[in-house]
């Protein structure tokens, strides 16, 4: 099982980035995918989650309206489109997979996820 996040980088405030999470080694269609981030000195926090079919999505209040999560099961890839980026969005972004359907009370829980990928650094700075 492997998840690999990519697409991070340095961007100015107000800019955009699209993160990708490539999956291999498991039946992606059975898994919900979560996106988390961790800023220096802070706890890893849930940013967004998408159900296995893509029919349900969840967002942290801090990113609602700015970030959009999506998935292409045929390409075994998930995406996090980030717009209107702010310095407080800076951190290492991770994708994670769980073979359960997310609900509002579970998707933010780190231990709920079975598999984690390596992170990708996002830095928002002028």
Short mmCIF file of N, CA and C in Angstrom, two decimals:
data_model
loop_
_atom_site.label_atom_id
_atom_site.label_comp_id
_atom_site.label_asym_id
_atom_site.label_seq_id
_atom_site.Cartn_x
_atom_site.Cartn_y
_atom_site.Cartn_z
N UNK A 1 0.85 -1.19 0.00
CA UNK A 1 0.00 0.00 0.00
C UNK A 1 0.88 1.24 0.00
N UNK A 2 0.59 2.13 -0.91
CA UNK A 2 1.40 3.34 -0.98
C UNK A 2 0.53 4.54 -1.36
N UNK A 3 0.74 5.63 -0.64
CA UNK A 3 0.15 6.92 -0.96
C UNK A 3 1.28 7.91 -1.09
N UNK A 4 1.26 8.70 -2.13
CA UNK A 4 2.32 9.67 -2.34
C UNK A 4 1.72 11.02 -2.67
N UNK A 5 1.90 11.95 -1.75
CA UNK A 5 1.43 13.32 -1.98
C UNK A 5 2.50 14.12 -2.73
N UNK A 6 2.05 15.00 -3.61
CA UNK A 6 2.98 15.84 -4.37
C UNK A 6 2.27 17.14 -4.74
N UNK A 7 3.04 18.08 -5.27
CA UNK A 7 2.47 19.32 -5.75
C UNK A 7 2.70 20.52 -4.86
N UNK A 8 3.34 20.30 -3.72
CA UNK A 8 3.61 21.41 -2.83
C UNK A 8 4.65 22.36 -3.39
N UNK A 9 4.84 23.47 -2.69
CA UNK A 9 5.83 24.45 -3.13
C UNK A 9 5.66 25.75 -2.39
N UNK A 10 6.36 26.75 -2.89
CA UNK A 10 6.30 28.09 -2.33
C UNK A 10 5.35 28.94 -3.17
N UNK A 11 4.41 29.59 -2.52
CA UNK A 11 3.43 30.40 -3.23
C UNK A 11 3.17 31.66 -2.44
N UNK A 12 2.86 32.73 -3.13
CA UNK A 12 2.56 33.99 -2.45
C UNK A 12 1.14 33.97 -1.89
N UNK A 13 0.90 34.75 -0.87
CA UNK A 13 -0.48 34.86 -0.36
C UNK A 13 -1.44 35.24 -1.47
N UNK A 14 -2.59 34.58 -1.47
CA UNK A 14 -3.57 34.80 -2.52
C UNK A 14 -3.41 33.87 -3.70
N UNK A 15 -2.32 33.13 -3.73
CA UNK A 15 -2.05 32.23 -4.83
C UNK A 15 -2.76 30.89 -4.70
N UNK A 16 -2.47 30.01 -5.65
CA UNK A 16 -3.12 28.70 -5.69
C UNK A 16 -2.09 27.59 -5.89
N UNK A 17 -2.46 26.42 -5.42
CA UNK A 17 -1.68 25.21 -5.65
C UNK A 17 -2.65 24.05 -5.76
N UNK A 18 -2.26 23.03 -6.49
CA UNK A 18 -3.03 21.80 -6.52
C UNK A 18 -2.15 20.65 -6.07
N UNK A 19 -2.56 20.03 -4.98
CA UNK A 19 -1.86 18.86 -4.48
C UNK A 19 -2.47 17.60 -5.08
N UNK A 20 -1.63 16.61 -5.30
CA UNK A 20 -2.08 15.31 -5.78
C UNK A 20 -1.68 14.24 -4.79
N UNK A 21 -2.46 13.18 -4.75
CA UNK A 21 -2.15 12.03 -3.91
C UNK A 21 -2.33 10.80 -4.78
N UNK A 22 -1.24 10.14 -5.12
CA UNK A 22 -1.28 8.96 -5.96
C UNK A 22 -1.32 7.71 -5.09
N UNK A 23 -2.22 6.80 -5.42
CA UNK A 23 -2.41 5.59 -4.62
C UNK A 23 -2.01 4.36 -5.41
N UNK A 24 -1.48 3.37 -4.70
CA UNK A 24 -1.16 2.09 -5.33
C UNK A 24 -1.17 1.00 -4.28
N UNK A 25 -1.40 -0.22 -4.74
CA UNK A 25 -1.33 -1.36 -3.84
C UNK A 25 -2.61 -1.71 -3.10
N UNK A 26 -3.70 -1.01 -3.38
CA UNK A 26 -4.98 -1.35 -2.76
C UNK A 26 -6.10 -0.87 -3.68
N UNK A 27 -7.31 -1.34 -3.36
CA UNK A 27 -8.48 -0.99 -4.18
C UNK A 27 -8.98 0.37 -3.76
N UNK A 28 -8.55 1.37 -4.47
CA UNK A 28 -8.82 2.74 -4.06
C UNK A 28 -10.32 3.02 -3.94
N UNK A 29 -11.12 2.40 -4.79
CA UNK A 29 -12.56 2.67 -4.80
C UNK A 29 -13.24 2.34 -3.47
N UNK A 30 -12.59 1.54 -2.64
CA UNK A 30 -13.16 1.15 -1.35
C UNK A 30 -12.79 2.10 -0.21
N UNK A 31 -11.97 3.10 -0.51
CA UNK A 31 -11.39 3.91 0.55
C UNK A 31 -11.77 5.39 0.46
N UNK A 32 -12.09 5.95 1.61
CA UNK A 32 -12.17 7.40 1.72
C UNK A 32 -10.76 7.95 1.87
N UNK A 33 -10.57 9.18 1.42
CA UNK A 33 -9.26 9.81 1.49
C UNK A 33 -9.36 11.12 2.25
N UNK A 34 -8.46 11.27 3.19
CA UNK A 34 -8.39 12.51 3.96
C UNK A 34 -7.12 13.27 3.65
N UNK A 35 -7.21 14.58 3.80
CA UNK A 35 -6.04 15.45 3.70
C UNK A 35 -5.81 16.11 5.06
N UNK A 36 -4.59 16.06 5.51
CA UNK A 36 -4.20 16.66 6.78
C UNK A 36 -3.02 17.59 6.54
N UNK A 37 -2.79 18.46 7.48
CA UNK A 37 -1.60 19.30 7.42
C UNK A 37 -1.03 19.48 8.81
N UNK A 38 0.27 19.74 8.82
CA UNK A 38 0.95 19.95 10.08
C UNK A 38 1.91 21.12 9.95
N UNK A 39 1.64 22.14 10.72
CA UNK A 39 2.52 23.31 10.76
C UNK A 39 3.58 23.08 11.82
N UNK A 40 4.72 23.74 11.70
CA UNK A 40 5.78 23.56 12.70
C UNK A 40 5.28 23.83 14.11
N UNK A 41 5.54 22.90 15.00
CA UNK A 41 5.16 23.06 16.39
C UNK A 41 3.70 22.85 16.70
N UNK A 42 2.93 22.41 15.69
CA UNK A 42 1.50 22.23 15.90
C UNK A 42 1.09 20.78 15.63
N UNK A 43 -0.10 20.47 16.11
CA UNK A 43 -0.66 19.13 15.86
C UNK A 43 -1.08 19.00 14.40
N UNK A 44 -1.03 17.78 13.92
CA UNK A 44 -1.56 17.50 12.58
C UNK A 44 -3.08 17.66 12.62
N UNK A 45 -3.61 18.41 11.67
CA UNK A 45 -5.04 18.69 11.67
C UNK A 45 -5.70 18.29 10.35
N UNK A 46 -6.96 17.90 10.46
CA UNK A 46 -7.70 17.53 9.27
C UNK A 46 -8.07 18.76 8.45
N UNK A 47 -7.87 18.66 7.15
CA UNK A 47 -8.19 19.74 6.23
C UNK A 47 -9.43 19.42 5.42
N UNK A 48 -9.48 18.19 4.91
CA UNK A 48 -10.60 17.81 4.04
C UNK A 48 -10.66 16.29 3.94
N UNK A 49 -11.80 15.82 3.48
CA UNK A 49 -11.98 14.38 3.29
C UNK A 49 -12.98 14.16 2.17
N UNK A 50 -12.79 13.07 1.42
CA UNK A 50 -13.72 12.73 0.35
C UNK A 50 -14.06 11.26 0.46
N UNK A 51 -15.33 10.94 0.32
CA UNK A 51 -15.77 9.55 0.43
C UNK A 51 -15.25 8.72 -0.75
N UNK A 52 -15.43 7.43 -0.65
CA UNK A 52 -14.87 6.53 -1.67
C UNK A 52 -15.42 6.80 -3.07
N UNK A 53 -16.68 7.18 -3.14
CA UNK A 53 -17.29 7.46 -4.44
C UNK A 53 -17.10 8.90 -4.88
N UNK A 54 -16.68 9.73 -3.95
CA UNK A 54 -16.56 11.16 -4.23
C UNK A 54 -17.84 11.91 -3.98
N UNK A 55 -18.87 11.21 -3.51
CA UNK A 55 -20.16 11.84 -3.34
C UNK A 55 -20.28 12.72 -2.11
N UNK A 56 -19.42 12.51 -1.14
CA UNK A 56 -19.47 13.34 0.08
C UNK A 56 -18.09 13.94 0.31
N UNK A 57 -18.09 15.19 0.69
CA UNK A 57 -16.85 15.88 1.00
C UNK A 57 -17.00 16.64 2.31
N UNK A 58 -15.89 16.83 2.97
CA UNK A 58 -15.85 17.52 4.25
C UNK A 58 -14.67 18.48 4.24
N UNK A 59 -14.85 19.60 4.93
CA UNK A 59 -13.79 20.60 5.00
C UNK A 59 -13.70 21.19 6.39
N UNK A 60 -12.50 21.51 6.79
CA UNK A 60 -12.31 22.29 8.00
C UNK A 60 -12.84 23.70 7.75
N UNK A 61 -13.35 24.32 8.77
CA UNK A 61 -13.91 25.67 8.62
C UNK A 61 -12.87 26.64 8.07
N UNK A 62 -11.62 26.44 8.44
CA UNK A 62 -10.56 27.37 8.04
C UNK A 62 -10.27 27.36 6.54
N UNK A 63 -10.71 26.30 5.84
CA UNK A 63 -10.42 26.21 4.40
C UNK A 63 -11.68 26.18 3.55
N UNK A 64 -12.83 26.15 4.19
CA UNK A 64 -14.09 26.05 3.45
C UNK A 64 -14.23 27.24 2.51
N UNK A 65 -14.60 26.95 1.27
CA UNK A 65 -14.74 28.00 0.28
C UNK A 65 -13.45 28.32 -0.46
N UNK A 66 -12.32 27.83 0.03
CA UNK A 66 -11.03 28.08 -0.62
C UNK A 66 -10.41 26.81 -1.18
N UNK A 67 -10.66 25.69 -0.52
CA UNK A 67 -10.08 24.41 -0.94
C UNK A 67 -11.18 23.53 -1.53
N UNK A 68 -10.81 22.71 -2.50
CA UNK A 68 -11.73 21.76 -3.10
C UNK A 68 -11.04 20.40 -3.24
N UNK A 69 -11.67 19.39 -2.68
CA UNK A 69 -11.13 18.04 -2.76
C UNK A 69 -11.86 17.28 -3.87
N UNK A 70 -11.12 16.44 -4.58
CA UNK A 70 -11.72 15.64 -5.64
C UNK A 70 -10.91 14.35 -5.80
N UNK A 71 -11.43 13.45 -6.60
CA UNK A 71 -10.72 12.21 -6.84
C UNK A 71 -11.04 11.67 -8.22
N UNK A 72 -10.10 10.93 -8.77
CA UNK A 72 -10.28 10.25 -10.04
C UNK A 72 -9.87 8.81 -9.78
N UNK A 73 -10.84 7.96 -9.48
CA UNK A 73 -10.51 6.58 -9.12
C UNK A 73 -9.86 5.83 -10.28
N UNK A 74 -10.23 6.18 -11.50
CA UNK A 74 -9.63 5.51 -12.65
C UNK A 74 -8.13 5.80 -12.74
N UNK A 75 -7.74 6.99 -12.34
CA UNK A 75 -6.32 7.37 -12.35
C UNK A 75 -5.66 7.10 -11.01
N UNK A 76 -6.45 6.60 -10.05
CA UNK A 76 -5.92 6.32 -8.71
C UNK A 76 -5.25 7.55 -8.10
N UNK A 77 -5.90 8.66 -8.27
CA UNK A 77 -5.32 9.92 -7.80
C UNK A 77 -6.40 10.79 -7.17
N UNK A 78 -6.03 11.43 -6.08
CA UNK A 78 -6.90 12.38 -5.41
C UNK A 78 -6.25 13.75 -5.50
N UNK A 79 -7.06 14.79 -5.39
CA UNK A 79 -6.55 16.15 -5.55
C UNK A 79 -7.06 17.05 -4.43
N UNK A 80 -6.26 18.02 -4.10
CA UNK A 80 -6.69 19.09 -3.21
C UNK A 80 -6.33 20.40 -3.90
N UNK A 81 -7.33 21.07 -4.45
CA UNK A 81 -7.14 22.36 -5.08
C UNK A 81 -7.22 23.44 -4.02
N UNK A 82 -6.16 24.20 -3.88
CA UNK A 82 -6.09 25.22 -2.83
C UNK A 82 -5.99 26.59 -3.48
N UNK A 83 -6.90 27.47 -3.11
CA UNK A 83 -6.93 28.82 -3.67
C UNK A 83 -6.95 29.84 -2.55
N UNK A 84 -6.70 31.08 -2.91
CA UNK A 84 -6.68 32.17 -1.92
C UNK A 84 -5.85 31.79 -0.70
N UNK A 85 -4.68 31.26 -0.96
CA UNK A 85 -3.84 30.75 0.12
C UNK A 85 -3.38 31.85 1.06
N UNK A 86 -3.28 31.47 2.32
CA UNK A 86 -2.88 32.39 3.39
C UNK A 86 -1.62 31.85 4.05
N UNK A 87 -0.86 32.70 4.70
CA UNK A 87 0.34 32.22 5.40
C UNK A 87 0.02 31.11 6.40
N UNK A 88 -1.15 31.17 7.02
CA UNK A 88 -1.50 30.14 7.99
C UNK A 88 -1.82 28.79 7.35
N UNK A 89 -1.85 28.73 6.04
CA UNK A 89 -2.00 27.44 5.35
C UNK A 89 -0.66 26.71 5.21
N UNK A 90 0.40 27.35 5.61
CA UNK A 90 1.72 26.75 5.53
C UNK A 90 1.82 25.50 6.38
N UNK A 91 2.45 24.46 5.83
CA UNK A 91 2.65 23.23 6.57
C UNK A 91 2.97 22.08 5.64
N UNK A 92 3.18 20.94 6.24
CA UNK A 92 3.35 19.71 5.45
C UNK A 92 1.97 19.08 5.30
N UNK A 93 1.61 18.80 4.07
CA UNK A 93 0.30 18.23 3.77
C UNK A 93 0.43 16.73 3.49
N UNK A 94 -0.46 15.98 4.12
CA UNK A 94 -0.46 14.53 4.00
C UNK A 94 -1.81 14.04 3.48
N UNK A 95 -1.79 12.95 2.73
CA UNK A 95 -3.04 12.27 2.41
C UNK A 95 -3.05 10.94 3.16
N UNK A 96 -4.26 10.49 3.45
CA UNK A 96 -4.45 9.27 4.23
C UNK A 96 -5.68 8.54 3.72
N UNK A 97 -5.71 7.22 3.90
CA UNK A 97 -6.80 6.41 3.39
C UNK A 97 -7.42 5.56 4.49
N UNK A 98 -8.73 5.37 4.40
CA UNK A 98 -9.44 4.53 5.36
C UNK A 98 -10.56 3.79 4.63
N UNK A 99 -10.74 2.52 4.99
CA UNK A 99 -11.76 1.71 4.33
C UNK A 99 -13.09 1.81 5.10
N UNK A 100 -13.53 3.03 5.28
CA UNK A 100 -14.79 3.33 5.93
C UNK A 100 -15.35 4.57 5.27
N UNK A 101 -16.63 4.81 5.47
CA UNK A 101 -17.21 6.03 4.92
C UNK A 101 -17.16 7.13 5.97
N UNK A 102 -16.71 8.28 5.59
CA UNK A 102 -16.54 9.36 6.57
C UNK A 102 -17.88 9.98 6.96
N UNK A 103 -17.92 10.38 8.20
CA UNK A 103 -19.01 11.22 8.68
C UNK A 103 -18.39 12.39 9.42
N UNK A 104 -19.20 13.35 9.76
CA UNK A 104 -18.66 14.59 10.30
C UNK A 104 -17.89 14.39 11.60
N UNK A 105 -18.23 13.36 12.36
CA UNK A 105 -17.57 13.17 13.66
C UNK A 105 -16.29 12.33 13.57
N UNK A 106 -15.98 11.79 12.40
CA UNK A 106 -14.83 10.88 12.31
C UNK A 106 -13.72 11.35 11.38
N UNK A 107 -14.03 12.11 10.36
CA UNK A 107 -13.04 12.32 9.31
C UNK A 107 -11.81 13.07 9.79
N UNK A 108 -11.91 13.83 10.87
CA UNK A 108 -10.75 14.59 11.34
C UNK A 108 -9.83 13.78 12.26
N UNK A 109 -10.23 12.57 12.61
CA UNK A 109 -9.48 11.80 13.61
C UNK A 109 -8.32 11.08 12.94
N UNK A 110 -7.11 11.40 13.30
CA UNK A 110 -5.94 10.82 12.65
C UNK A 110 -5.92 9.30 12.78
N UNK A 111 -6.24 8.78 13.95
CA UNK A 111 -6.17 7.35 14.19
C UNK A 111 -7.24 6.56 13.44
N UNK A 112 -8.19 7.24 12.86
CA UNK A 112 -9.25 6.59 12.11
C UNK A 112 -8.75 6.05 10.78
N UNK A 113 -7.64 6.61 10.29
CA UNK A 113 -7.11 6.27 8.98
C UNK A 113 -6.14 5.09 9.07
N UNK A 114 -6.17 4.25 8.04
CA UNK A 114 -5.33 3.06 8.02
C UNK A 114 -3.95 3.33 7.42
N UNK A 115 -3.92 4.13 6.37
CA UNK A 115 -2.67 4.32 5.63
C UNK A 115 -2.38 5.80 5.46
N UNK A 116 -1.10 6.13 5.51
CA UNK A 116 -0.65 7.50 5.36
C UNK A 116 0.44 7.57 4.30
N UNK A 117 0.45 8.68 3.60
CA UNK A 117 1.51 8.92 2.64
C UNK A 117 2.56 9.85 3.21
N UNK A 118 3.64 9.99 2.48
CA UNK A 118 4.64 10.99 2.80
C UNK A 118 4.05 12.36 2.51
N UNK A 119 4.47 13.34 3.21
CA UNK A 119 3.90 14.67 3.04
C UNK A 119 4.56 15.48 1.94
N UNK A 120 3.92 16.59 1.63
CA UNK A 120 4.47 17.55 0.68
C UNK A 120 4.39 18.94 1.33
N UNK A 121 5.47 19.68 1.24
CA UNK A 121 5.55 20.97 1.92
C UNK A 121 4.85 22.05 1.12
N UNK A 122 4.02 22.81 1.81
CA UNK A 122 3.38 23.99 1.23
C UNK A 122 3.80 25.19 2.07
N UNK A 123 4.37 26.18 1.42
CA UNK A 123 4.79 27.40 2.11
C UNK A 123 4.13 28.58 1.44
N UNK A 124 3.37 29.34 2.22
CA UNK A 124 2.70 30.53 1.71
C UNK A 124 3.38 31.74 2.32
N UNK A 125 4.09 32.47 1.49
CA UNK A 125 4.89 33.59 1.99
C UNK A 125 5.19 34.55 0.86
N UNK A 126 5.28 35.82 1.23
CA UNK A 126 5.66 36.83 0.24
C UNK A 126 7.16 37.04 0.27
#
